[in-house]
Coordinates of N, CA and C in Angstrom, one line a residue:
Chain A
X158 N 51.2 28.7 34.2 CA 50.7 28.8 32.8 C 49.3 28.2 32.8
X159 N 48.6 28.8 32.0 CA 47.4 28.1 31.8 C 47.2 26.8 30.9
X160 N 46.7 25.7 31.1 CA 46.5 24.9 30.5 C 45.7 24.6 29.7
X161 N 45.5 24.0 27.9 CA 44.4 24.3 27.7 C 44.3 23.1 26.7
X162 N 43.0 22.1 27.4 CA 42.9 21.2 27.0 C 41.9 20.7 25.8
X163 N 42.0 20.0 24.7 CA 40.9 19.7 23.7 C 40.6 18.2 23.8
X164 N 39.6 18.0 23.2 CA 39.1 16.8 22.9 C 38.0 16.8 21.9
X165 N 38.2 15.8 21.1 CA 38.5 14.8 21.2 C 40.0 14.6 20.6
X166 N 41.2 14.1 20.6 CA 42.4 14.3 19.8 C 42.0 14.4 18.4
X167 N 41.3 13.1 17.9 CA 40.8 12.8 16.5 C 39.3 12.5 16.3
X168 N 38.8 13.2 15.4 CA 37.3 12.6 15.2 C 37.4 11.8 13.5
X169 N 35.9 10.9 13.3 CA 36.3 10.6 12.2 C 34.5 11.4 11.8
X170 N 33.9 11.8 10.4 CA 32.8 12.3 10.7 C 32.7 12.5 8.8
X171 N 31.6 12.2 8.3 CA 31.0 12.6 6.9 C 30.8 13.6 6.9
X172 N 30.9 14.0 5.2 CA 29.8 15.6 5.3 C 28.6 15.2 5.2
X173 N 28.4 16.5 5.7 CA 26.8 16.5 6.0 C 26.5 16.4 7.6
X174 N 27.9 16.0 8.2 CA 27.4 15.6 9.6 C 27.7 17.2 10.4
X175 N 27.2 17.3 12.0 CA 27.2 18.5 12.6 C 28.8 17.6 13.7
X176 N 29.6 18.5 14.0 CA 30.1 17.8 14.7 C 30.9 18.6 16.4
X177 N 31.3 18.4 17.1 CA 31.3 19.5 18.4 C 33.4 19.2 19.1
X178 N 33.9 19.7 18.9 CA 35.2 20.2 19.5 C 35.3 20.7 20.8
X179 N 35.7 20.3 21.6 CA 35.6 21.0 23.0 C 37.1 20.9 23.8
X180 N 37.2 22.1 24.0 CA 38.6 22.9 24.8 C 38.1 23.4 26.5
X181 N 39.1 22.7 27.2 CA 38.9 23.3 28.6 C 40.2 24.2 29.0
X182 N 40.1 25.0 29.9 CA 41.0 25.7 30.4 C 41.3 25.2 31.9
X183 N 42.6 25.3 32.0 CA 43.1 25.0 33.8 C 42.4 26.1 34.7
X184 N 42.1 27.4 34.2 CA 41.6 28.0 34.9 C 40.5 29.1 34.1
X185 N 39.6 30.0 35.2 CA 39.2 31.1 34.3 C 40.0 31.9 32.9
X186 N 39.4 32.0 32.1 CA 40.0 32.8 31.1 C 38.6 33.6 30.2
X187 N 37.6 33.4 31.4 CA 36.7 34.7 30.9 C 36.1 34.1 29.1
X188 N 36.1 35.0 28.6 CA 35.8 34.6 26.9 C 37.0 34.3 26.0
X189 N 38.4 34.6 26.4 CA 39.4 35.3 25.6 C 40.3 33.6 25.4
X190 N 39.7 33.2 24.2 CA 39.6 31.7 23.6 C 39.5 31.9 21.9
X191 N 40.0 31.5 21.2 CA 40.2 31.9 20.0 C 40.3 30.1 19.2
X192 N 39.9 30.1 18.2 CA 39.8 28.9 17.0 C 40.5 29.3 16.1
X193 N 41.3 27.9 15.6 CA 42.1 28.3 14.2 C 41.6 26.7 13.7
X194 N 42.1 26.9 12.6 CA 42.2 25.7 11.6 C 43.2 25.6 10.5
X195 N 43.5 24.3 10.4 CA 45.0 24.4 9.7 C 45.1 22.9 9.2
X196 N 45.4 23.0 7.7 CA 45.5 22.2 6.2 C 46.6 21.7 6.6
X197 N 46.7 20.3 6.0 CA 47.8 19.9 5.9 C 48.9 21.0 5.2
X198 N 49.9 21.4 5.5 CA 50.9 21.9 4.3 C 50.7 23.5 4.2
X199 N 49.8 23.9 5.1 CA 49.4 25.4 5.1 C 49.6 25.8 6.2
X200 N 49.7 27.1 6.9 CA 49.9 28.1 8.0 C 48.3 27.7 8.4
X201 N 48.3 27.9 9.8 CA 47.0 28.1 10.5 C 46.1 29.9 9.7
X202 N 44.6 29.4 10.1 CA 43.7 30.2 10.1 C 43.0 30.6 11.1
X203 N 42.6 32.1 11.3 CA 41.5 32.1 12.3 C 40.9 32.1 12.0
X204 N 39.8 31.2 12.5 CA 38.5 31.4 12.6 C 37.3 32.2 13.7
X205 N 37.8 32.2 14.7 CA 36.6 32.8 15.8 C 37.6 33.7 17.0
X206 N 37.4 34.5 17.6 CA 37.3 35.1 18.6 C 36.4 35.2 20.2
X207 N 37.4 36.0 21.0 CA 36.3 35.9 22.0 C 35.4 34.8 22.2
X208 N 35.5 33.5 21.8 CA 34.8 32.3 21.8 C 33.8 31.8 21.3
X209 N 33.1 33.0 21.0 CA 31.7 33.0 19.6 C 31.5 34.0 18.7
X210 N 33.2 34.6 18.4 CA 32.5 35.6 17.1 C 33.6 35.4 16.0
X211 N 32.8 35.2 14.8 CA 33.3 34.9 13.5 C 34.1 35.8 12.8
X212 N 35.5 35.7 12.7 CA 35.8 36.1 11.6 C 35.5 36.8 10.4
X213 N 35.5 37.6 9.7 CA 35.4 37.8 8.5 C 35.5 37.1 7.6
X214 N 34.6 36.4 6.7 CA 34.7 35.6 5.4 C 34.8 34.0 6.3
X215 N 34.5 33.9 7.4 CA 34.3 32.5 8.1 C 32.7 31.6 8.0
X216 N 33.2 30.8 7.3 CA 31.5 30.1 7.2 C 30.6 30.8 8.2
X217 N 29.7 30.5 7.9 CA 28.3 30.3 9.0 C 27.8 29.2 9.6
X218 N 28.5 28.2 9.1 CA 28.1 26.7 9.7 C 29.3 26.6 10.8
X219 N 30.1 27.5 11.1 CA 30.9 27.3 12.3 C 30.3 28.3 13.2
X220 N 30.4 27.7 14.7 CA 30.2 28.8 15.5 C 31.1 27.8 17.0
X221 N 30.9 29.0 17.6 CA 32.0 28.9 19.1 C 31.0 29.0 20.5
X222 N 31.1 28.8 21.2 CA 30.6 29.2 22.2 C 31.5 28.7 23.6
X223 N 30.9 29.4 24.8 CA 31.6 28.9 26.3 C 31.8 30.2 26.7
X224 N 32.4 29.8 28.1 CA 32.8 31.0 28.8 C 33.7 30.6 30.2
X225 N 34.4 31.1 30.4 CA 35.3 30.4 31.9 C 36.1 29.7 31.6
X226 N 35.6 28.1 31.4 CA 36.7 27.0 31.1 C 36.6 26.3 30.2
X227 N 35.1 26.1 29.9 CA 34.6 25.5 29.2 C 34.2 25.8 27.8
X228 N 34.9 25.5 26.4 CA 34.7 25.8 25.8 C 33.9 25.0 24.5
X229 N 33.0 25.3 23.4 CA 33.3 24.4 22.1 C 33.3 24.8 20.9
X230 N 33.8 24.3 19.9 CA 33.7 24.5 18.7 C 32.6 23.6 18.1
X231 N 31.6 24.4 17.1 CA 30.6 23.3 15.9 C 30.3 23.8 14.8
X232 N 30.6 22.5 14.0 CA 30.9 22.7 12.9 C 29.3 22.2 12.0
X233 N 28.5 23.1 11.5 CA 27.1 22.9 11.5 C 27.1 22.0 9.7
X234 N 26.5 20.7 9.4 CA 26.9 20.4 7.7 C 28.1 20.1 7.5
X235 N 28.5 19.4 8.1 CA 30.8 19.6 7.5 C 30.4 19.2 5.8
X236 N 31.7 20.4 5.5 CA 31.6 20.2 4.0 C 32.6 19.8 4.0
X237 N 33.3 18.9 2.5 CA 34.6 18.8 2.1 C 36.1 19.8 2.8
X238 N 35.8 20.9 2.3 CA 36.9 21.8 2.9 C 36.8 21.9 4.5
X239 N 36.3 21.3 5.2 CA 36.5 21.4 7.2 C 37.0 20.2 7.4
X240 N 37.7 19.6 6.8 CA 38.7 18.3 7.1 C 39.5 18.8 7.4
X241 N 40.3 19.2 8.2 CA 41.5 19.6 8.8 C 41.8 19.9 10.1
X242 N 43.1 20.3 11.3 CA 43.0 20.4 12.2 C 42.8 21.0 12.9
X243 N 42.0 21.8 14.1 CA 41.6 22.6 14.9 C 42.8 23.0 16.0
X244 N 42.7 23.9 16.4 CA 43.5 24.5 17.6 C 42.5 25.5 18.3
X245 N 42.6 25.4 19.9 CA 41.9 26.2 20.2 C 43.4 27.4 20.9
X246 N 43.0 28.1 21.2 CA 43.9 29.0 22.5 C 43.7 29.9 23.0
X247 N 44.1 30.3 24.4 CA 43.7 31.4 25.0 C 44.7 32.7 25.6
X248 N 44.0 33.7 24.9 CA 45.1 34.9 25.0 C 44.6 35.8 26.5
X249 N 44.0 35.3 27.1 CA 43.8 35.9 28.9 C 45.1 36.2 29.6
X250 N 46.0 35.9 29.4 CA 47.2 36.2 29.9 C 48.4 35.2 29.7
X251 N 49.6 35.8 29.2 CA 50.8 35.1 29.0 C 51.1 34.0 30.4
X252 N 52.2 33.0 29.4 CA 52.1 33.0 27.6 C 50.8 32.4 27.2
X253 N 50.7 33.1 26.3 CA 49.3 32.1 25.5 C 49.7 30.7 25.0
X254 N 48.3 29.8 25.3 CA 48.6 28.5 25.0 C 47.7 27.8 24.6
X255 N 48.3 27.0 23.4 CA 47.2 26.3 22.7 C 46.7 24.8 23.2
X256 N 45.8 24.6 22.9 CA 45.3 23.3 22.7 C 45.9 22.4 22.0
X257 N 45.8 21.1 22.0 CA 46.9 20.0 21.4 C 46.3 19.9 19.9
X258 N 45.1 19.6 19.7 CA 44.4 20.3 18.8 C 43.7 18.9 17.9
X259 N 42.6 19.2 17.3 CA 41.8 18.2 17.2 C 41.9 17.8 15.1
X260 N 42.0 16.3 15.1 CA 42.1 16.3 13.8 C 40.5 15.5 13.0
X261 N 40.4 16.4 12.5 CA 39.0 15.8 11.6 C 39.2 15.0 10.4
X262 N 38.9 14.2 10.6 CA 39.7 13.0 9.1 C 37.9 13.0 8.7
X263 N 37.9 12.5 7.3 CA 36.7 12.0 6.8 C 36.3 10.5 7.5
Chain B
X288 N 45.7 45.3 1.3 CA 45.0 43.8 1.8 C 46.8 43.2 2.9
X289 N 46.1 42.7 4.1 CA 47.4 42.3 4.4 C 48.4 41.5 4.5
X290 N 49.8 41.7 4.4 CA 50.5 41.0 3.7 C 51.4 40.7 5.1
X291 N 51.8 39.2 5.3 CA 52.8 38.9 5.9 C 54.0 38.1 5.4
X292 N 55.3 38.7 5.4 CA 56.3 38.1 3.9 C 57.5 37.7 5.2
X293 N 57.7 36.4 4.9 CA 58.7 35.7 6.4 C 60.1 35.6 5.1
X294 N 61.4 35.4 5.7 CA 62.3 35.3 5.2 C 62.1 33.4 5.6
X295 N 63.1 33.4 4.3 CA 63.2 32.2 3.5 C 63.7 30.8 4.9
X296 N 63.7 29.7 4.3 CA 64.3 28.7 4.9 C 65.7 28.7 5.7
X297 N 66.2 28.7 6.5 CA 67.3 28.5 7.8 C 67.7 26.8 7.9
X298 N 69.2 26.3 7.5 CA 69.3 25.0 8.4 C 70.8 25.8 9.2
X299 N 70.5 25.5 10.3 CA 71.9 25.4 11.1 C 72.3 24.4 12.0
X300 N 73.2 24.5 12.3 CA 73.6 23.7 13.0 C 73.3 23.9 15.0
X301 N 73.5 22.4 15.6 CA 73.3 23.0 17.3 C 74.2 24.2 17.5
X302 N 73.7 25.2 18.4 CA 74.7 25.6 19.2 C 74.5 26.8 18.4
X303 N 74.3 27.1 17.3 CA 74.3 28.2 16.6 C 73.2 29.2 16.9
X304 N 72.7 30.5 16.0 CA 71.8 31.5 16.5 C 71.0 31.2 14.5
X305 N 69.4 31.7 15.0 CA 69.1 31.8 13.7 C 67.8 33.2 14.2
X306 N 67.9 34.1 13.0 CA 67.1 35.5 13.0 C 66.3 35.2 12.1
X307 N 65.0 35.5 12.4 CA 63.7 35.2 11.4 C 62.8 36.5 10.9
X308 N 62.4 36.4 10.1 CA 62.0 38.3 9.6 C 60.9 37.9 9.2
X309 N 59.7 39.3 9.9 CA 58.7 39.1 9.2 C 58.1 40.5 8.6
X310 N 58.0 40.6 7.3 CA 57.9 42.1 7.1 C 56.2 42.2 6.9
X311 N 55.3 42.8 7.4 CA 54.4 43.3 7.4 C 54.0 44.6 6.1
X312 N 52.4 44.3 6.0 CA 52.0 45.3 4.8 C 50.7 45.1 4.8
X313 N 50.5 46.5 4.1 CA 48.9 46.5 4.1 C 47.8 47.1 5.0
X314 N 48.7 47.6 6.6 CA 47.8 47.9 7.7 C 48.7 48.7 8.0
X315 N 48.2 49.9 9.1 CA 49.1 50.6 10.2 C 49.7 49.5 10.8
X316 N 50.9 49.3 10.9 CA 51.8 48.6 11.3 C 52.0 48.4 13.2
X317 N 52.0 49.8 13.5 CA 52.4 50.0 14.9 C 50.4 50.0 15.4
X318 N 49.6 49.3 15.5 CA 48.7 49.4 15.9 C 48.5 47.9 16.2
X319 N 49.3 47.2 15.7 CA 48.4 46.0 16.1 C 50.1 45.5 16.6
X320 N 50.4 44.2 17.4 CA 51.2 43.1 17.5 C 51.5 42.3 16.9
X321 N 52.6 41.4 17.6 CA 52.5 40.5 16.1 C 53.5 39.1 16.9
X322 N 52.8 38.1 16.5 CA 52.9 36.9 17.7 C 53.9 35.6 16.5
X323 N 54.8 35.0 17.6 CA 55.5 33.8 16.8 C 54.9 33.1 17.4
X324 N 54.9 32.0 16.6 CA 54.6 30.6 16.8 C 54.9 29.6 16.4
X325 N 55.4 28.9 16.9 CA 56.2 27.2 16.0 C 55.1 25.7 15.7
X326 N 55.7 25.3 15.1 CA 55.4 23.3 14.9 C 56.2 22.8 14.8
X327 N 56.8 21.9 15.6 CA 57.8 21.2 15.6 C 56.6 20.1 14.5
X328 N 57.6 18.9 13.4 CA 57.2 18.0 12.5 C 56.5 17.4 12.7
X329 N 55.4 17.5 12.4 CA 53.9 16.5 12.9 C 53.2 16.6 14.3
X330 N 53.3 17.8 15.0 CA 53.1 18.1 15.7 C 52.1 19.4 16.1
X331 N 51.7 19.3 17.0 CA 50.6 20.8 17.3 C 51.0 22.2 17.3
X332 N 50.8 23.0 17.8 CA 51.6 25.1 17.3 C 51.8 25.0 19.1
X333 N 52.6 25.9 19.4 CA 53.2 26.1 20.6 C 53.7 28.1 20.0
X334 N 52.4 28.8 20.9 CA 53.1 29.9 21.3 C 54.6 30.1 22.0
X335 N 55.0 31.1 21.2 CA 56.9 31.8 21.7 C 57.1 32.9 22.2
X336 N 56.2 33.7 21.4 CA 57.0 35.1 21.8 C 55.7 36.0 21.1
X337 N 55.6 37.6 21.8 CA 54.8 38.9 21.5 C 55.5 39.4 21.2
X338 N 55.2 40.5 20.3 CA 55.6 41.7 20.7 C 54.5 42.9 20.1
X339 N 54.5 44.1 21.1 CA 53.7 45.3 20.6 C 54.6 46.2 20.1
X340 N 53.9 46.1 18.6 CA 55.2 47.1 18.4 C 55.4 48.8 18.2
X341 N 54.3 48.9 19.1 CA 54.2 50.6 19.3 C 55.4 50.8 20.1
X342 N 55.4 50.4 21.3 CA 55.9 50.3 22.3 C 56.8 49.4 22.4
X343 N 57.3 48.7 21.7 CA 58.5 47.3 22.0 C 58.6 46.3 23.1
X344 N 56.8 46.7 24.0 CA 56.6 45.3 24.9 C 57.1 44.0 24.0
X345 N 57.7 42.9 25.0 CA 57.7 42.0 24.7 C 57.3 40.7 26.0
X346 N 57.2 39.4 25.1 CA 56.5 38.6 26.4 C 56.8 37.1 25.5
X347 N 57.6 36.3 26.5 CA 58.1 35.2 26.0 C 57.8 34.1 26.4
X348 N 57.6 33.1 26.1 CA 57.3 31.9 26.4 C 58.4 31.1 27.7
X349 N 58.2 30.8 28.4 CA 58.9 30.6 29.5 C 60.3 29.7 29.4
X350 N 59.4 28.8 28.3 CA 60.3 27.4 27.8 C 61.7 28.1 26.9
X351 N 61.2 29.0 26.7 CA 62.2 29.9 25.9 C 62.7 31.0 26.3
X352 N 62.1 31.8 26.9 CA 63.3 32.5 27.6 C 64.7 32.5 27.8
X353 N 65.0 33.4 27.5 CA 66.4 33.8 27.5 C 67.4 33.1 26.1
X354 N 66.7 32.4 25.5 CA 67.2 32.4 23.8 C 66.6 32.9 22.7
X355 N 65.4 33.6 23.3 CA 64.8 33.7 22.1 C 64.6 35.7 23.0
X356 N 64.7 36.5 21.7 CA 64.7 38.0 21.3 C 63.8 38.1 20.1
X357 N 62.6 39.0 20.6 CA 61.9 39.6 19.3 C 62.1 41.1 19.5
X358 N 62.4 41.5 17.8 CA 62.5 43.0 18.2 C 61.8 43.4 17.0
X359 N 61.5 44.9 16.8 CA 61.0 45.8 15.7 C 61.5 46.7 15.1
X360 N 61.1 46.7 13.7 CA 62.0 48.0 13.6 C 60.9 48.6 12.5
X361 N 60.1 49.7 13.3 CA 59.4 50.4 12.6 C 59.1 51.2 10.9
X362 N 60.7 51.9 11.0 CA 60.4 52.0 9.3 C 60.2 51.1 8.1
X363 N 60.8 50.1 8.8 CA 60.8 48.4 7.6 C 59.3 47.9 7.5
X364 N 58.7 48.4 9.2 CA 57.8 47.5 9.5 C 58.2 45.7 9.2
X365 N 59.1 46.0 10.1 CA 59.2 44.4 10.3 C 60.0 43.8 11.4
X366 N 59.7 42.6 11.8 CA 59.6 42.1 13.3 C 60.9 41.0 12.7
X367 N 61.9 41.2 13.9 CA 62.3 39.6 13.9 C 62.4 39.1 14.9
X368 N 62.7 37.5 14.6 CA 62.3 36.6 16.0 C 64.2 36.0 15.6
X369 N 64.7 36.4 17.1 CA 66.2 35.4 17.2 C 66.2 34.4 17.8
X370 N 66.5 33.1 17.7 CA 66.8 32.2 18.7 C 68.5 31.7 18.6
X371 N 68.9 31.8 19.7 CA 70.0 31.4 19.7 C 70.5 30.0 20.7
X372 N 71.6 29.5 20.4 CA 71.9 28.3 21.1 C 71.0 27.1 20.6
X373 N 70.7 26.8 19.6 CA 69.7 26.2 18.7 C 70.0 24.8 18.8
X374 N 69.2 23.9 19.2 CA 68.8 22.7 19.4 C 68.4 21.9 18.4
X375 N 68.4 20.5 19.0 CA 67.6 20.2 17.9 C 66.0 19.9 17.5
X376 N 65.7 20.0 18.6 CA 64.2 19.9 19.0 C 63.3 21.9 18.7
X377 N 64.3 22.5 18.2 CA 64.4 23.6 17.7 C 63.9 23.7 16.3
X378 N 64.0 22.2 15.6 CA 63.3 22.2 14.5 C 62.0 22.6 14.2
X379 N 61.5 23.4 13.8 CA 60.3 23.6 13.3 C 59.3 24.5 12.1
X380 N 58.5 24.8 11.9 CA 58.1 26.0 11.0 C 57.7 26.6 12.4
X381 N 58.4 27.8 11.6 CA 58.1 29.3 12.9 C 57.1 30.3 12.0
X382 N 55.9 30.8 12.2 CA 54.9 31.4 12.0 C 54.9 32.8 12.7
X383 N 55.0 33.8 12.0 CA 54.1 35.3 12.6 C 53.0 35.2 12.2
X384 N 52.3 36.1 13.1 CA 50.9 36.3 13.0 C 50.6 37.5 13.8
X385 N 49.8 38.5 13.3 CA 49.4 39.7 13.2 C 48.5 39.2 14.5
X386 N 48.6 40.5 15.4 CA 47.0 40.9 16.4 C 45.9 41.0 15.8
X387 N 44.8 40.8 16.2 CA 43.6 41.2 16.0 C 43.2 42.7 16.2
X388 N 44.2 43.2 17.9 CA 43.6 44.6 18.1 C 45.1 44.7 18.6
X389 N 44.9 46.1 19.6 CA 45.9 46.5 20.4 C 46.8 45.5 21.1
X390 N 45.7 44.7 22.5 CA 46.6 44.3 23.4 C 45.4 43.2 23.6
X391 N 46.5 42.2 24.3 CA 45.5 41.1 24.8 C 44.8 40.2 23.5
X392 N 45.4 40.4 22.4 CA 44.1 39.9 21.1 C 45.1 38.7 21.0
X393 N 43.7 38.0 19.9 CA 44.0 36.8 19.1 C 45.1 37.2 18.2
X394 N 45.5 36.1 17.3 CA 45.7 36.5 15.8 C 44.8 36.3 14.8
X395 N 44.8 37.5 14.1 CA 43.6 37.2 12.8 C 44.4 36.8 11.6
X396 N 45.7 37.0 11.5 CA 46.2 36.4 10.4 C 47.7 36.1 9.9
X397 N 47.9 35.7 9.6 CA 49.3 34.4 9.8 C 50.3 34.5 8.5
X398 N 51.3 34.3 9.2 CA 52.4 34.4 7.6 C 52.4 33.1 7.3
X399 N 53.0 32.6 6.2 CA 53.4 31.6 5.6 C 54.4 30.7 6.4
X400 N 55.0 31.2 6.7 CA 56.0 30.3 8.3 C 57.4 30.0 7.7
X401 N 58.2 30.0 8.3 CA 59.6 29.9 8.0 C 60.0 28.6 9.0
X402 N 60.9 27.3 8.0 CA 61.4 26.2 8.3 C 62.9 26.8 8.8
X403 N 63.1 26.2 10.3 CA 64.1 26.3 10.4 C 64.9 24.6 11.0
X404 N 65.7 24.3 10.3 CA 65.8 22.7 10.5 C 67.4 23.1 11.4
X405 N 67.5 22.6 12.5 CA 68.4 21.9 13.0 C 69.3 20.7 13.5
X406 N 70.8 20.6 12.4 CA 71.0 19.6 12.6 C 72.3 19.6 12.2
X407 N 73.2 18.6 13.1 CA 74.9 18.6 12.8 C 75.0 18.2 11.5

């Protein structure tokens, strides 16, 4: 199975601030890395694809980038509503597996 | 606009089987997949189970294997996820979520998630 590691577990960060998420893989997995975010009390959301492409109706102050193992998430201005937890995962080949996943507290 | 509608809350007990339904709407149905996924209480998402439901591939999570069955049933357009022999570390909200594309995709969008609590 592939492994797929995040960090930082928890960040603590104001709005207004830019802030960076980063997911490694045990092995190649090419682009195929995906971002979610998820409210307390709510089902997860996607947000990105392929590792840097947005969603429909996904901010513009988020973007993804990496490729291979190396991945990150940034979050450009954190507003009020981007306090919540991140998951990364990658669907390069079963089973897919997520990241432990990163929590953004104020 | 698409719609993922899960059947309601589940408690059972160990040792028992529980079937989770997820009816789909809004999209050609048989064109995209459609992925479970759990959270055990306070805890991170842990991929389970695929399935394509053109074709009725399926692809399971290793840890689960051999208790857990996703199947489809086209005219309902709707997916269920069985697990049987149910634990209690089995507790969790179980989530569908729709493909992005054909094969190989993310999920782009997520049901509401169904609690299934285990416990004597």
């Amino acid at each position: 199975d592939i492994q797929m590691t995040q960090s930082p577990a928890s960040l603590s960060a104001s709005v207004g601030d830019r802030v960076t998420i980063t997911c490694r893989a045990s092995q190649d997995i090419s682009n195929s890395l995906a971002w979610f975010q998820q409210k307390p009390g709510e089902a997860p959301k996607s947000l990105i694809y392929d590792a840097s492409f947005l969603l429909s109706g996904v901010p513009s102050n988020f973007s993804g980038s990496g490729s291979g193992t190396d991945f990150t998430l940034t979050i450009l201005s954190l507003q009020p509503a981007d306090f919540a937890t991140y998951y990364c995962q990658q669907y390069k080949s079963f089973p897919y597996t997520f990241g432990q996943g990163t929590k953004l507290e104020i | 606009q698409v719609q993922l509608v899960q059947s309601g809350a589940e408690v059972k007990k160990p040792g028992a089987s529980v079937k989770v339904s997820c009816k789909a709407s809004g999209y050609l149905f048989t064109n995209f997949g459609i992925n479970w996924v759990r959270q055990a209480p306070g805890q991170g998402l842990e991929w389970v189970a695929w399935i394509n439901t053109y074709y009725g591939h399926t692809s399971y999570s290793p840890k689960m294997q051999g208790r857990v069955t996703v199947t489809t049933d086209t005219p309902t357009t709707t997916v269920y996820m069985e697990l049987r022999n149910l634990r209690s570390d089995d507790t969790a909200i179980y989530y569908c979520a729709k493909d992005q594309w054909f094969e190989k995709s993310p999920p782009d969008f997520w049901g509401p998630g169904t609690l299934v609590t285990v416990s004597s």
